mmCIF file with all atom_site columns, C-alpha atoms in Angstrom:
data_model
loop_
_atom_site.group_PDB
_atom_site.id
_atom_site.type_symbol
_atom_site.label_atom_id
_atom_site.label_alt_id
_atom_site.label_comp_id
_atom_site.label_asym_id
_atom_site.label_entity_id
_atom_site.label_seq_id
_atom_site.pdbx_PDB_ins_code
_atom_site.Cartn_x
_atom_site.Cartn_y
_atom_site.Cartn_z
_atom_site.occupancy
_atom_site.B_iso_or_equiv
_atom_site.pdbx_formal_charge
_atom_site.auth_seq_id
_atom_site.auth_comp_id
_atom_site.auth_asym_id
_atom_site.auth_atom_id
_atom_site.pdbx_PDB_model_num
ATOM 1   C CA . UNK A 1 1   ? -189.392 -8.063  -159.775 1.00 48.00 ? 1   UNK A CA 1
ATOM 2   C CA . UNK A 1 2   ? -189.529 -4.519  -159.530 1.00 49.00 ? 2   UNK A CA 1
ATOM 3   C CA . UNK A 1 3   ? -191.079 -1.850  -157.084 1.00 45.00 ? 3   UNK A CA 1
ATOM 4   C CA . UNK A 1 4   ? -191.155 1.687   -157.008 1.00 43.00 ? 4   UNK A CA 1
ATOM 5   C CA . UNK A 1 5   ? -194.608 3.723   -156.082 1.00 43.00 ? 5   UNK A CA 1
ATOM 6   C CA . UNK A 1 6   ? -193.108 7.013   -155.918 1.00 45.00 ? 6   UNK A CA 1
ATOM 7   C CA . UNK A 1 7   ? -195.480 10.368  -156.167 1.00 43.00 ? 7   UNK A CA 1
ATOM 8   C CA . UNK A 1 8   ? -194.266 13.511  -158.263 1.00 42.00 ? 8   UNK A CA 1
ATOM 9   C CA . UNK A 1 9   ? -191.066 14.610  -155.671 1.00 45.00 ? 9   UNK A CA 1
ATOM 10  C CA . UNK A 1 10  ? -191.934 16.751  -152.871 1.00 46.00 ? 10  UNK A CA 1
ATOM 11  C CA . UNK A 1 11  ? -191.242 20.510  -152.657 1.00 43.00 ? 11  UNK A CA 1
ATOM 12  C CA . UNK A 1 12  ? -188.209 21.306  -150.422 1.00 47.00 ? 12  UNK A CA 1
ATOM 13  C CA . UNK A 1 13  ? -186.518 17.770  -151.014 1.00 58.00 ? 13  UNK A CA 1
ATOM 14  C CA . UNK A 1 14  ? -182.968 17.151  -152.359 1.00 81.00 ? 14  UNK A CA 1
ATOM 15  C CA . UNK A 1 15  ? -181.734 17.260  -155.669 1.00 91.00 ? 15  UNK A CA 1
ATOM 16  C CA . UNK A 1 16  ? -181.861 13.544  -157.432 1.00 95.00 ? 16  UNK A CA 1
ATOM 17  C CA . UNK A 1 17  ? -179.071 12.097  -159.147 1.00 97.00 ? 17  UNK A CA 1
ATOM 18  C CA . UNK A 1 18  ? -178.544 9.030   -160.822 1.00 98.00 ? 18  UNK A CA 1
ATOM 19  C CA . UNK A 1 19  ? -175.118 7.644   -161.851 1.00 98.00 ? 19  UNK A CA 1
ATOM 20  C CA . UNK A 1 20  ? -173.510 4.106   -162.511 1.00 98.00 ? 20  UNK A CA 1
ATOM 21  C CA . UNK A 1 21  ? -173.568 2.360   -159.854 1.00 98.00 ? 21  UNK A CA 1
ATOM 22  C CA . UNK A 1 22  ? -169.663 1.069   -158.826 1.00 98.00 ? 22  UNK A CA 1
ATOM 23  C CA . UNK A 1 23  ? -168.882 -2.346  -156.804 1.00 98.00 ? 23  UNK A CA 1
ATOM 24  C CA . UNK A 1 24  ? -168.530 -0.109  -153.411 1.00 97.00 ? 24  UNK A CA 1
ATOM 25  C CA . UNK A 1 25  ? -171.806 0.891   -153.524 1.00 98.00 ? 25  UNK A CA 1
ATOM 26  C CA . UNK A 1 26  ? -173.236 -3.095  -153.540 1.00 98.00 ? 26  UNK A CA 1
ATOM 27  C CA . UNK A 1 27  ? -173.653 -2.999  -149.931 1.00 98.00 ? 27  UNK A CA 1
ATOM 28  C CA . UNK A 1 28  ? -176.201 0.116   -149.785 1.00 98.00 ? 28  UNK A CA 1
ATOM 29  C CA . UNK A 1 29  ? -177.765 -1.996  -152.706 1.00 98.00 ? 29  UNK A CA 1
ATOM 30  C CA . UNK A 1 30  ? -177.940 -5.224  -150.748 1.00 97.00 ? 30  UNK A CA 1
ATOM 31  C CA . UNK A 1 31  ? -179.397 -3.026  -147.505 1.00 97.00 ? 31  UNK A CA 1
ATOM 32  C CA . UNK A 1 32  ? -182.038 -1.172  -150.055 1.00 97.00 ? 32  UNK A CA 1
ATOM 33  C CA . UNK A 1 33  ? -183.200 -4.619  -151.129 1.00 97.00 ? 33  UNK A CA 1
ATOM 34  C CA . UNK A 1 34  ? -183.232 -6.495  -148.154 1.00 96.00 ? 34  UNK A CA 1
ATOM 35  C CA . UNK A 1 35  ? -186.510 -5.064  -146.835 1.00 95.00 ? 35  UNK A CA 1
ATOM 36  C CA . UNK A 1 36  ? -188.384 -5.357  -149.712 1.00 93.00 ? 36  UNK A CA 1
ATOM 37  C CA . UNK A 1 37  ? -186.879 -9.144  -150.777 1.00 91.00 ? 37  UNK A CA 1
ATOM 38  C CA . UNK A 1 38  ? -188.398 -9.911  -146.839 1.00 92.00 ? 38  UNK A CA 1
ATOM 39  C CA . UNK A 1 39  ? -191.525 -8.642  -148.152 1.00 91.00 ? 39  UNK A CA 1
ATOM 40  C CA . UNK A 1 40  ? -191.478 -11.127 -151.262 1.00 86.00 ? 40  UNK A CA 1
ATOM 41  C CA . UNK A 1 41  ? -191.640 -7.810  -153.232 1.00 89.00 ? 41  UNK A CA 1
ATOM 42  C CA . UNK A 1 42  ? -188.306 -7.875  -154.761 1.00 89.00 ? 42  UNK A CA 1
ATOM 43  C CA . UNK A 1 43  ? -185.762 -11.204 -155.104 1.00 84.00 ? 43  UNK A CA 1
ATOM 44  C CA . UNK A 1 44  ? -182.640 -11.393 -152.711 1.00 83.00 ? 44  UNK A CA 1
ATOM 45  C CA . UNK A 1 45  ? -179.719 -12.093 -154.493 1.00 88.00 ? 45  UNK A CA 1
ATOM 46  C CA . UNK A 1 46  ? -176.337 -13.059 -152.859 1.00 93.00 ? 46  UNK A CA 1
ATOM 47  C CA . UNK A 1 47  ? -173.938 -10.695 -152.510 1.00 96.00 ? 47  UNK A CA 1
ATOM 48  C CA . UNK A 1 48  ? -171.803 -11.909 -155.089 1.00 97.00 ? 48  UNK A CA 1
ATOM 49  C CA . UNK A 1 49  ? -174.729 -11.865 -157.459 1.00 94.00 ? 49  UNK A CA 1
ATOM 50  C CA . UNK A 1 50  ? -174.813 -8.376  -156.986 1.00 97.00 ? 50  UNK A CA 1
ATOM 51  C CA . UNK A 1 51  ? -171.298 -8.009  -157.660 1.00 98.00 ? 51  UNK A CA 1
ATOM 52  C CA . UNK A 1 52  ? -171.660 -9.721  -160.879 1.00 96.00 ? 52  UNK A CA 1
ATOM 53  C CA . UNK A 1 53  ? -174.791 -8.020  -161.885 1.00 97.00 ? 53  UNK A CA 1
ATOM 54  C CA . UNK A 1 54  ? -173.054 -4.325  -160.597 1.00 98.00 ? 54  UNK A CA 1
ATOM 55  C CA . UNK A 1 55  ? -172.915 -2.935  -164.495 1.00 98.00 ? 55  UNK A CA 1
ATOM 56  C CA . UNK A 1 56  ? -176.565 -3.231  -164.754 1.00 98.00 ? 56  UNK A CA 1
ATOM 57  C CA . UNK A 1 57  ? -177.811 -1.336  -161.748 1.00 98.00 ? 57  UNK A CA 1
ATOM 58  C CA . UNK A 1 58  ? -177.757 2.613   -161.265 1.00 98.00 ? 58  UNK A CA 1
ATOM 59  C CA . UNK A 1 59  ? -177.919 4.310   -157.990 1.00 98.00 ? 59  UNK A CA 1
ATOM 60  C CA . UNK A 1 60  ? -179.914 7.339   -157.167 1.00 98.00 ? 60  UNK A CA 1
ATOM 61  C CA . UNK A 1 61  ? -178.937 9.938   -154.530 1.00 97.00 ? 61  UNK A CA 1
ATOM 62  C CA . UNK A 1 62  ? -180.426 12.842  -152.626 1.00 95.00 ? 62  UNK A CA 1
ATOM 63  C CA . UNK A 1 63  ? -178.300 15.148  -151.442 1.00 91.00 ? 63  UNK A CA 1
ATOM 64  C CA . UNK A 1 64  ? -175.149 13.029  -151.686 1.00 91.00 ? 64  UNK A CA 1
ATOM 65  C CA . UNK A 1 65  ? -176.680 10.063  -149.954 1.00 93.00 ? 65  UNK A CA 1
ATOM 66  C CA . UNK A 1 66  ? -177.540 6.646   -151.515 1.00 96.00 ? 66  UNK A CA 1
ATOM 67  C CA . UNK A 1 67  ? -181.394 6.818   -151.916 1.00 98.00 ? 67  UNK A CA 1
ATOM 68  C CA . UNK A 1 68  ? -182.620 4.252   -154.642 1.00 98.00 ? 68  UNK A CA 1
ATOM 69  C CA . UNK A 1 69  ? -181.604 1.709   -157.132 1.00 98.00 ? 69  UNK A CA 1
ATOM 70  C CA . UNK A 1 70  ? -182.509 0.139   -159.832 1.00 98.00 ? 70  UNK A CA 1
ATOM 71  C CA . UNK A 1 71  ? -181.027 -2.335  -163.012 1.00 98.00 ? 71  UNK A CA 1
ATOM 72  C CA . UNK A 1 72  ? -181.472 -2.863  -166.859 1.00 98.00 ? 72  UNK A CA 1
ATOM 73  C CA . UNK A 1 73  ? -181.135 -6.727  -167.747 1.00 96.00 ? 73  UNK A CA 1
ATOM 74  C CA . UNK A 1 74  ? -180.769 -7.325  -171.456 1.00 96.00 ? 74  UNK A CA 1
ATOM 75  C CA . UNK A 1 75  ? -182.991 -10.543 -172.015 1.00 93.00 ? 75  UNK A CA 1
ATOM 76  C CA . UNK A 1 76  ? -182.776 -10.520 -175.873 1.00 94.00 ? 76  UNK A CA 1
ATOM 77  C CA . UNK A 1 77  ? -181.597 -8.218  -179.148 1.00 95.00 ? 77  UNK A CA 1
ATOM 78  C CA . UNK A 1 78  ? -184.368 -6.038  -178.653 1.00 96.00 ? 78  UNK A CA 1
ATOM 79  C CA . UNK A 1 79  ? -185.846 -6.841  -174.853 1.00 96.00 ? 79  UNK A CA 1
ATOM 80  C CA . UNK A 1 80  ? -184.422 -6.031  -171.768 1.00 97.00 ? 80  UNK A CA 1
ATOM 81  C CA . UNK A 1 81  ? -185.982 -6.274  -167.762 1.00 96.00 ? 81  UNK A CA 1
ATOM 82  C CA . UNK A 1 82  ? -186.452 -3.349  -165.438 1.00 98.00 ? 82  UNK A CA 1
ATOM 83  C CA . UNK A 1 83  ? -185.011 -5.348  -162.208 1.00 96.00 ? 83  UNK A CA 1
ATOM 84  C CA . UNK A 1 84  ? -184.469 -4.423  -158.274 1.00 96.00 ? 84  UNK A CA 1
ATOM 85  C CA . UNK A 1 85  ? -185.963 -0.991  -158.342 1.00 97.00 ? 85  UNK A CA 1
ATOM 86  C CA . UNK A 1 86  ? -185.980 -0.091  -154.819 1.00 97.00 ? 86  UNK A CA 1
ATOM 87  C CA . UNK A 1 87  ? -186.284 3.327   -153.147 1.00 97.00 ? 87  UNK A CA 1
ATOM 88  C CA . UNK A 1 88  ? -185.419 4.060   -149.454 1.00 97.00 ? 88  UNK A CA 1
ATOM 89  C CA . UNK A 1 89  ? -188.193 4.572   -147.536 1.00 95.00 ? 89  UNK A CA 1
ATOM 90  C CA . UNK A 1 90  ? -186.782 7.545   -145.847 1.00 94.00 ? 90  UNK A CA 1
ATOM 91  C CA . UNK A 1 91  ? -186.698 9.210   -149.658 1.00 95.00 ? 91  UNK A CA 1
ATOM 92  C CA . UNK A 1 92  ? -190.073 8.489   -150.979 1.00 92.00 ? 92  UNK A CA 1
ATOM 93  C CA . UNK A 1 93  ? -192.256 11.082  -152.524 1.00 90.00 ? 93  UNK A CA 1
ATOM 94  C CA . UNK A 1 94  ? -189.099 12.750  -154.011 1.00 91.00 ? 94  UNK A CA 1
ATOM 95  C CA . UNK A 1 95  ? -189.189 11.939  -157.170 1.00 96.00 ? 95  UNK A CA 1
ATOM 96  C CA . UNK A 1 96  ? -186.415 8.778   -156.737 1.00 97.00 ? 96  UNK A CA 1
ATOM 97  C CA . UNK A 1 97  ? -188.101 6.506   -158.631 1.00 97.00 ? 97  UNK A CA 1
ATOM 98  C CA . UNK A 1 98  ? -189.305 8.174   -161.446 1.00 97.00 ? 98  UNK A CA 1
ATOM 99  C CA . UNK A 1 99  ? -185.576 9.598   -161.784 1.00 98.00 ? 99  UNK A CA 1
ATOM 100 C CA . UNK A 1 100 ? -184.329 5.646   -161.952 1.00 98.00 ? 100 UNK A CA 1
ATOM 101 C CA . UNK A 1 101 ? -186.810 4.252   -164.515 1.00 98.00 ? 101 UNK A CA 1
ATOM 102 C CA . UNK A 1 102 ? -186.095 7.356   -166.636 1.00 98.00 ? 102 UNK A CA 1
ATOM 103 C CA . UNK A 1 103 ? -182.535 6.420   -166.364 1.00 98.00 ? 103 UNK A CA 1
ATOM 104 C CA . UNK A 1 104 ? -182.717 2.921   -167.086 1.00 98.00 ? 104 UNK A CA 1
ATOM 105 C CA . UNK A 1 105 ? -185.060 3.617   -169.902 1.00 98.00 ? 105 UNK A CA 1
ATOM 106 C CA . UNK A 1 106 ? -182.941 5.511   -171.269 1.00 98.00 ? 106 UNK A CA 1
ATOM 107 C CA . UNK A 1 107 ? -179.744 3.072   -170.779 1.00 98.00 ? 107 UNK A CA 1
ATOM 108 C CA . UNK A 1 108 ? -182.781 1.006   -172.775 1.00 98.00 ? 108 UNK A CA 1
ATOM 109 C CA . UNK A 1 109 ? -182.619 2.949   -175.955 1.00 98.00 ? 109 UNK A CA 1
ATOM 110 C CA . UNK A 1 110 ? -178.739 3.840   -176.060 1.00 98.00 ? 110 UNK A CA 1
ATOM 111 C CA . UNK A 1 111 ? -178.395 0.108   -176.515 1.00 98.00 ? 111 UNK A CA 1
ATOM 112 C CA . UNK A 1 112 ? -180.775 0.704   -179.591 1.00 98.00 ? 112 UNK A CA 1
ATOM 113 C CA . UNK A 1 113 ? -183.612 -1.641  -177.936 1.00 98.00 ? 113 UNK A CA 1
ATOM 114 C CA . UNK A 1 114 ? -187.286 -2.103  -178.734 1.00 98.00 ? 114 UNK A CA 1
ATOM 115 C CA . UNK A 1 115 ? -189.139 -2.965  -175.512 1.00 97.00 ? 115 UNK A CA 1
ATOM 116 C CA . UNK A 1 116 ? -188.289 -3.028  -171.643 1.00 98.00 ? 116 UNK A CA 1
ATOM 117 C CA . UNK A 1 117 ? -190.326 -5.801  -169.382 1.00 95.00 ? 117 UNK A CA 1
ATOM 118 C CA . UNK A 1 118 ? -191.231 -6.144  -166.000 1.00 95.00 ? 118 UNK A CA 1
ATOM 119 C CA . UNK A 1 119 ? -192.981 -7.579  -163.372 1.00 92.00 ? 119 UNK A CA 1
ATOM 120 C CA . UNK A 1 120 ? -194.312 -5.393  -160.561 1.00 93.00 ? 120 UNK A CA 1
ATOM 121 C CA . UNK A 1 121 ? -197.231 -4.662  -158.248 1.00 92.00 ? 121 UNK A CA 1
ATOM 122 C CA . UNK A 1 122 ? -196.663 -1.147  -158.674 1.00 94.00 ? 122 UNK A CA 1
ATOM 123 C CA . UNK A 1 123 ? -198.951 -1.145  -161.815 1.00 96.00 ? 123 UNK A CA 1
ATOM 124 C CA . UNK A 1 124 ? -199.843 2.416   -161.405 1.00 97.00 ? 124 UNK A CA 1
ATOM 125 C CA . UNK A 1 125 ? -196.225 3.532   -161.227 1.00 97.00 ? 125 UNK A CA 1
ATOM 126 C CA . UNK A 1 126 ? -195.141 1.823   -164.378 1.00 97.00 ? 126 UNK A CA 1
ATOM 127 C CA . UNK A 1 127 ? -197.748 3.083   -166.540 1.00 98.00 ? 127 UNK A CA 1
ATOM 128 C CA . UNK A 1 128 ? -197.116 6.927   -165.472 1.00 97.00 ? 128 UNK A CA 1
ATOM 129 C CA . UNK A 1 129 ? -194.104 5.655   -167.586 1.00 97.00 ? 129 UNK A CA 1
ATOM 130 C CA . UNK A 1 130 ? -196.076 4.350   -170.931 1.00 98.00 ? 130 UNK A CA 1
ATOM 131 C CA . UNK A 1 131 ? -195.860 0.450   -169.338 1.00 98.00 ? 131 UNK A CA 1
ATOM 132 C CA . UNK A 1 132 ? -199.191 -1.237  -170.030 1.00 97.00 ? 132 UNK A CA 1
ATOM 133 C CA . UNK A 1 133 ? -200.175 -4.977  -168.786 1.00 95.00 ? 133 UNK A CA 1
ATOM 134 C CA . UNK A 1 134 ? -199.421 -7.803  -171.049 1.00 93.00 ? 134 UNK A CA 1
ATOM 135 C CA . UNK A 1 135 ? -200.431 -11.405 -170.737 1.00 91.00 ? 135 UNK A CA 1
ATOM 136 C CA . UNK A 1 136 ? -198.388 -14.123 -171.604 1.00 85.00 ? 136 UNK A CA 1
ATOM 137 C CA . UNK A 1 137 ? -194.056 -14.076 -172.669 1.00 88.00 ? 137 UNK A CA 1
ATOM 138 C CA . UNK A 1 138 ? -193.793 -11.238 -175.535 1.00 88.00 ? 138 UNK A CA 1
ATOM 139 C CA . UNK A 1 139 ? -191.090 -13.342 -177.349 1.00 90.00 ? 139 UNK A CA 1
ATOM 140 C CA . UNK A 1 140 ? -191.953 -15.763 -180.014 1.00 89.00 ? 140 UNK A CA 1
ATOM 141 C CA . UNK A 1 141 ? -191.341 -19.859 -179.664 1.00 90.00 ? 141 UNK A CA 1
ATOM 142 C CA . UNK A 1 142 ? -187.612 -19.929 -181.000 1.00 93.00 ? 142 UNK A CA 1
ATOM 143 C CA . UNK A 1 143 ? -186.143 -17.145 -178.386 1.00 93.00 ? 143 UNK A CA 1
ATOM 144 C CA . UNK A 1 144 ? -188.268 -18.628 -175.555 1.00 85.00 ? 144 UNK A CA 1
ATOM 145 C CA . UNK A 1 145 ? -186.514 -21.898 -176.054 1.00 90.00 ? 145 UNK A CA 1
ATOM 146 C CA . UNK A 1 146 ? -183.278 -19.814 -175.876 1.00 89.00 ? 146 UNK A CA 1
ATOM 147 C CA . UNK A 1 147 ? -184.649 -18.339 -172.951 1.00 90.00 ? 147 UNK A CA 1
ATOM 148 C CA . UNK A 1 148 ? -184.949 -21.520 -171.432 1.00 89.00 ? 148 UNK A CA 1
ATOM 149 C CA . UNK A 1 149 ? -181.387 -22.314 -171.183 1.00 89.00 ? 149 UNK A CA 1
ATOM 150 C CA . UNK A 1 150 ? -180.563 -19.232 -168.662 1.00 86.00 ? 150 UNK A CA 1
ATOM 151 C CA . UNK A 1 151 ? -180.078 -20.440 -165.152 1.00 83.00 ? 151 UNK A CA 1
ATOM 152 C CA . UNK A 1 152 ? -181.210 -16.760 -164.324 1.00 81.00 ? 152 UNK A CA 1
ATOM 153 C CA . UNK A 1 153 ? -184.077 -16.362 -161.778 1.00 79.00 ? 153 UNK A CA 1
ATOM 154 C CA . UNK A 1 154 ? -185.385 -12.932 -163.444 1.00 81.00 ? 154 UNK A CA 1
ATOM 155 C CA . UNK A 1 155 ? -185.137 -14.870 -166.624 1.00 87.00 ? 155 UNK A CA 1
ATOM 156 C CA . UNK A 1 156 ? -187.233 -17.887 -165.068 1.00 80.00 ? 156 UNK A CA 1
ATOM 157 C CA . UNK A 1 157 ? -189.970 -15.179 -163.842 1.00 82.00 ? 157 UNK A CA 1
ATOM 158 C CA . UNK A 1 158 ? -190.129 -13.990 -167.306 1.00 85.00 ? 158 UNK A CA 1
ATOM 159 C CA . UNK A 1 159 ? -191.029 -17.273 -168.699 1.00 82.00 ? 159 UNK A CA 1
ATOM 160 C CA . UNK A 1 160 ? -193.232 -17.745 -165.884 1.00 79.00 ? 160 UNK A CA 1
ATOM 161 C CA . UNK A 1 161 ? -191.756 -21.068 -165.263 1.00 81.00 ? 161 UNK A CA 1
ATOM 162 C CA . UNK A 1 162 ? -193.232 -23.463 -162.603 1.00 72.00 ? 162 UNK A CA 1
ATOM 163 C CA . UNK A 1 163 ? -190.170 -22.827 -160.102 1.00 67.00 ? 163 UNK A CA 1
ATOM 164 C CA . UNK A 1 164 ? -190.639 -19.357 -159.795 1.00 69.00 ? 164 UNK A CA 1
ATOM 165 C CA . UNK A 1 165 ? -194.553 -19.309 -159.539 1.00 59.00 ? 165 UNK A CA 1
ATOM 166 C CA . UNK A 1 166 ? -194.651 -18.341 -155.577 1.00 60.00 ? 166 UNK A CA 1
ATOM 167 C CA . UNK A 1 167 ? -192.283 -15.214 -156.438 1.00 60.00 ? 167 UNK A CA 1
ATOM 168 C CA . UNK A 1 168 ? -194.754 -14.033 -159.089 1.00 61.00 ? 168 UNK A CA 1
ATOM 169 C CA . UNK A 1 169 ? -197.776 -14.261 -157.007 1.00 64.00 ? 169 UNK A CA 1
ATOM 170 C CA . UNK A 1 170 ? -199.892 -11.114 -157.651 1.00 74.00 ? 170 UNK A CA 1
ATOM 171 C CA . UNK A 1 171 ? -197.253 -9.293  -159.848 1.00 85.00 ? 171 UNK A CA 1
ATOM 172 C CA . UNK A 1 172 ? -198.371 -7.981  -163.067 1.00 91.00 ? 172 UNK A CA 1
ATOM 173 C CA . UNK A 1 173 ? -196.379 -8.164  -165.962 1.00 91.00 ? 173 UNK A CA 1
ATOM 174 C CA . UNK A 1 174 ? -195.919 -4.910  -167.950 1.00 94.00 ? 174 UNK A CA 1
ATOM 175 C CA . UNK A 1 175 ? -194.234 -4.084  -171.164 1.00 96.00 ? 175 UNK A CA 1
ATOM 176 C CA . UNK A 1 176 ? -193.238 -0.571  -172.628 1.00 98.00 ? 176 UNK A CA 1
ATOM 177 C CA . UNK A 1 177 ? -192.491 0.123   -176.140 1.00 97.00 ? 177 UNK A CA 1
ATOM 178 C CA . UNK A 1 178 ? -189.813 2.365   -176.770 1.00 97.00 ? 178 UNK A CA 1
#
C-alpha cells in the first residue's frame, strides 16, 4: 500500500533529492514506515524484508536529511507496484512526495514498462500523477495464475486475495499508463 498526500512544496523549504536508497539507510526506512504500518496505512515488513527489498526503494532528502521513501516492485513484463511511499511528517508540504513518485515512475519507464499499480487512500495524490481508479486485477487469467504462486504480501493485495482483505480495507486501487 502506498501513501503520500503531499501539496505543491512550500516556499522557503529545502532542496529535495532523491537517490538509491543503500542497506544503511533501512533503518530510517523502517522508522518512516512504522507510523504509518500502526495506522494500517502502509504494511510493516521485517527488517530483513527490507534488506532484501533495499534495490527497489529510493530515499528522498531535504537538506541532507532522510525525509521520504518510496519503492518500484516489478509484478510482471510490463507492470510494476508503487510500494511504501512514506513521507516524514516533519517534511510534508515540500514537495517530498511528488519528487518520489516522479522518481519511481521514472525507474518505471527505464525498465521499458507499460503500467505502474497501486493501492492507496491518497486517491487525490495519485491522480495529480495521471493514476486513475481501476476495478478489478489489470492482468489477464494466465499471469494471474502466475501471480498466484508469489508468497509476496504486495503481490497478494494485488490479487485481492482473501488473506489480505483487512489490509485493503478502504484503499483504492489505481493504475497509470505510461
Amino acid at each position: 500500500m502506498t501513501t503520500a498526500a503531499d501539496p505543491a512544496p512550500a516556499s522557503g523549504a529545502g532542496r529535495v533529492t532523491v537517490r538509491p536508497a543503500l542497506p544503511a539507510d533501512v533503518p530510517a526506512i523502517r522508522d518512516l514506515v512504522e507510523p504509518y504500518a500502526e495506522r494500517r496505512i502502509l504494511l510493516a515488513k521485517e527488517m530483513v524484508g527490507y534488506y532484501e527489498a533495499v534495490q527497489e526503494f529510493v530515499i528522498a532528502e531535504v537538506d541532507g536529511v532522510v525525509a521520504g521513501c518510496g519503492a518500484l516492485h516489478v509484478m510482471w513484463s510490463d507492470l510494476a507496484e508503487v510500494r511504501t511511499l512514506a513521507v516524514d511528517p516533519a517534511h510534508r508540504g515540500r514537495g517530498v512526495g511528488h519528487a518520489l513518485l516522479d522518481a519511481l515512475i521514472g525507474r518505471a519507464r527505464a525498465l521499458g514498462l507499460r503500467r505502474v499499480f497501486c493501492l492507496t487512500f491518497e486517491t487525490h495524490f495519485f491522480a495529480r500523477h495521471g493514476f486513475h481508479a481501476i476495478e478489478g486485477t489489470p492482468v489477464g487469467q494466465d499471469v494471474y495464475a502466475e501471480l498466484l504462486r508469489s508468497h509476496d504480501d504486495g503481490v497478494a493485495e494485488f490479487l485481492d486475495l482473501a488473506r489480505v482483505k483487512p489490509n485493503t480495507l478502504g484503499n483504492t486501487r489505481m493504475l497509470l499508463e505510461l
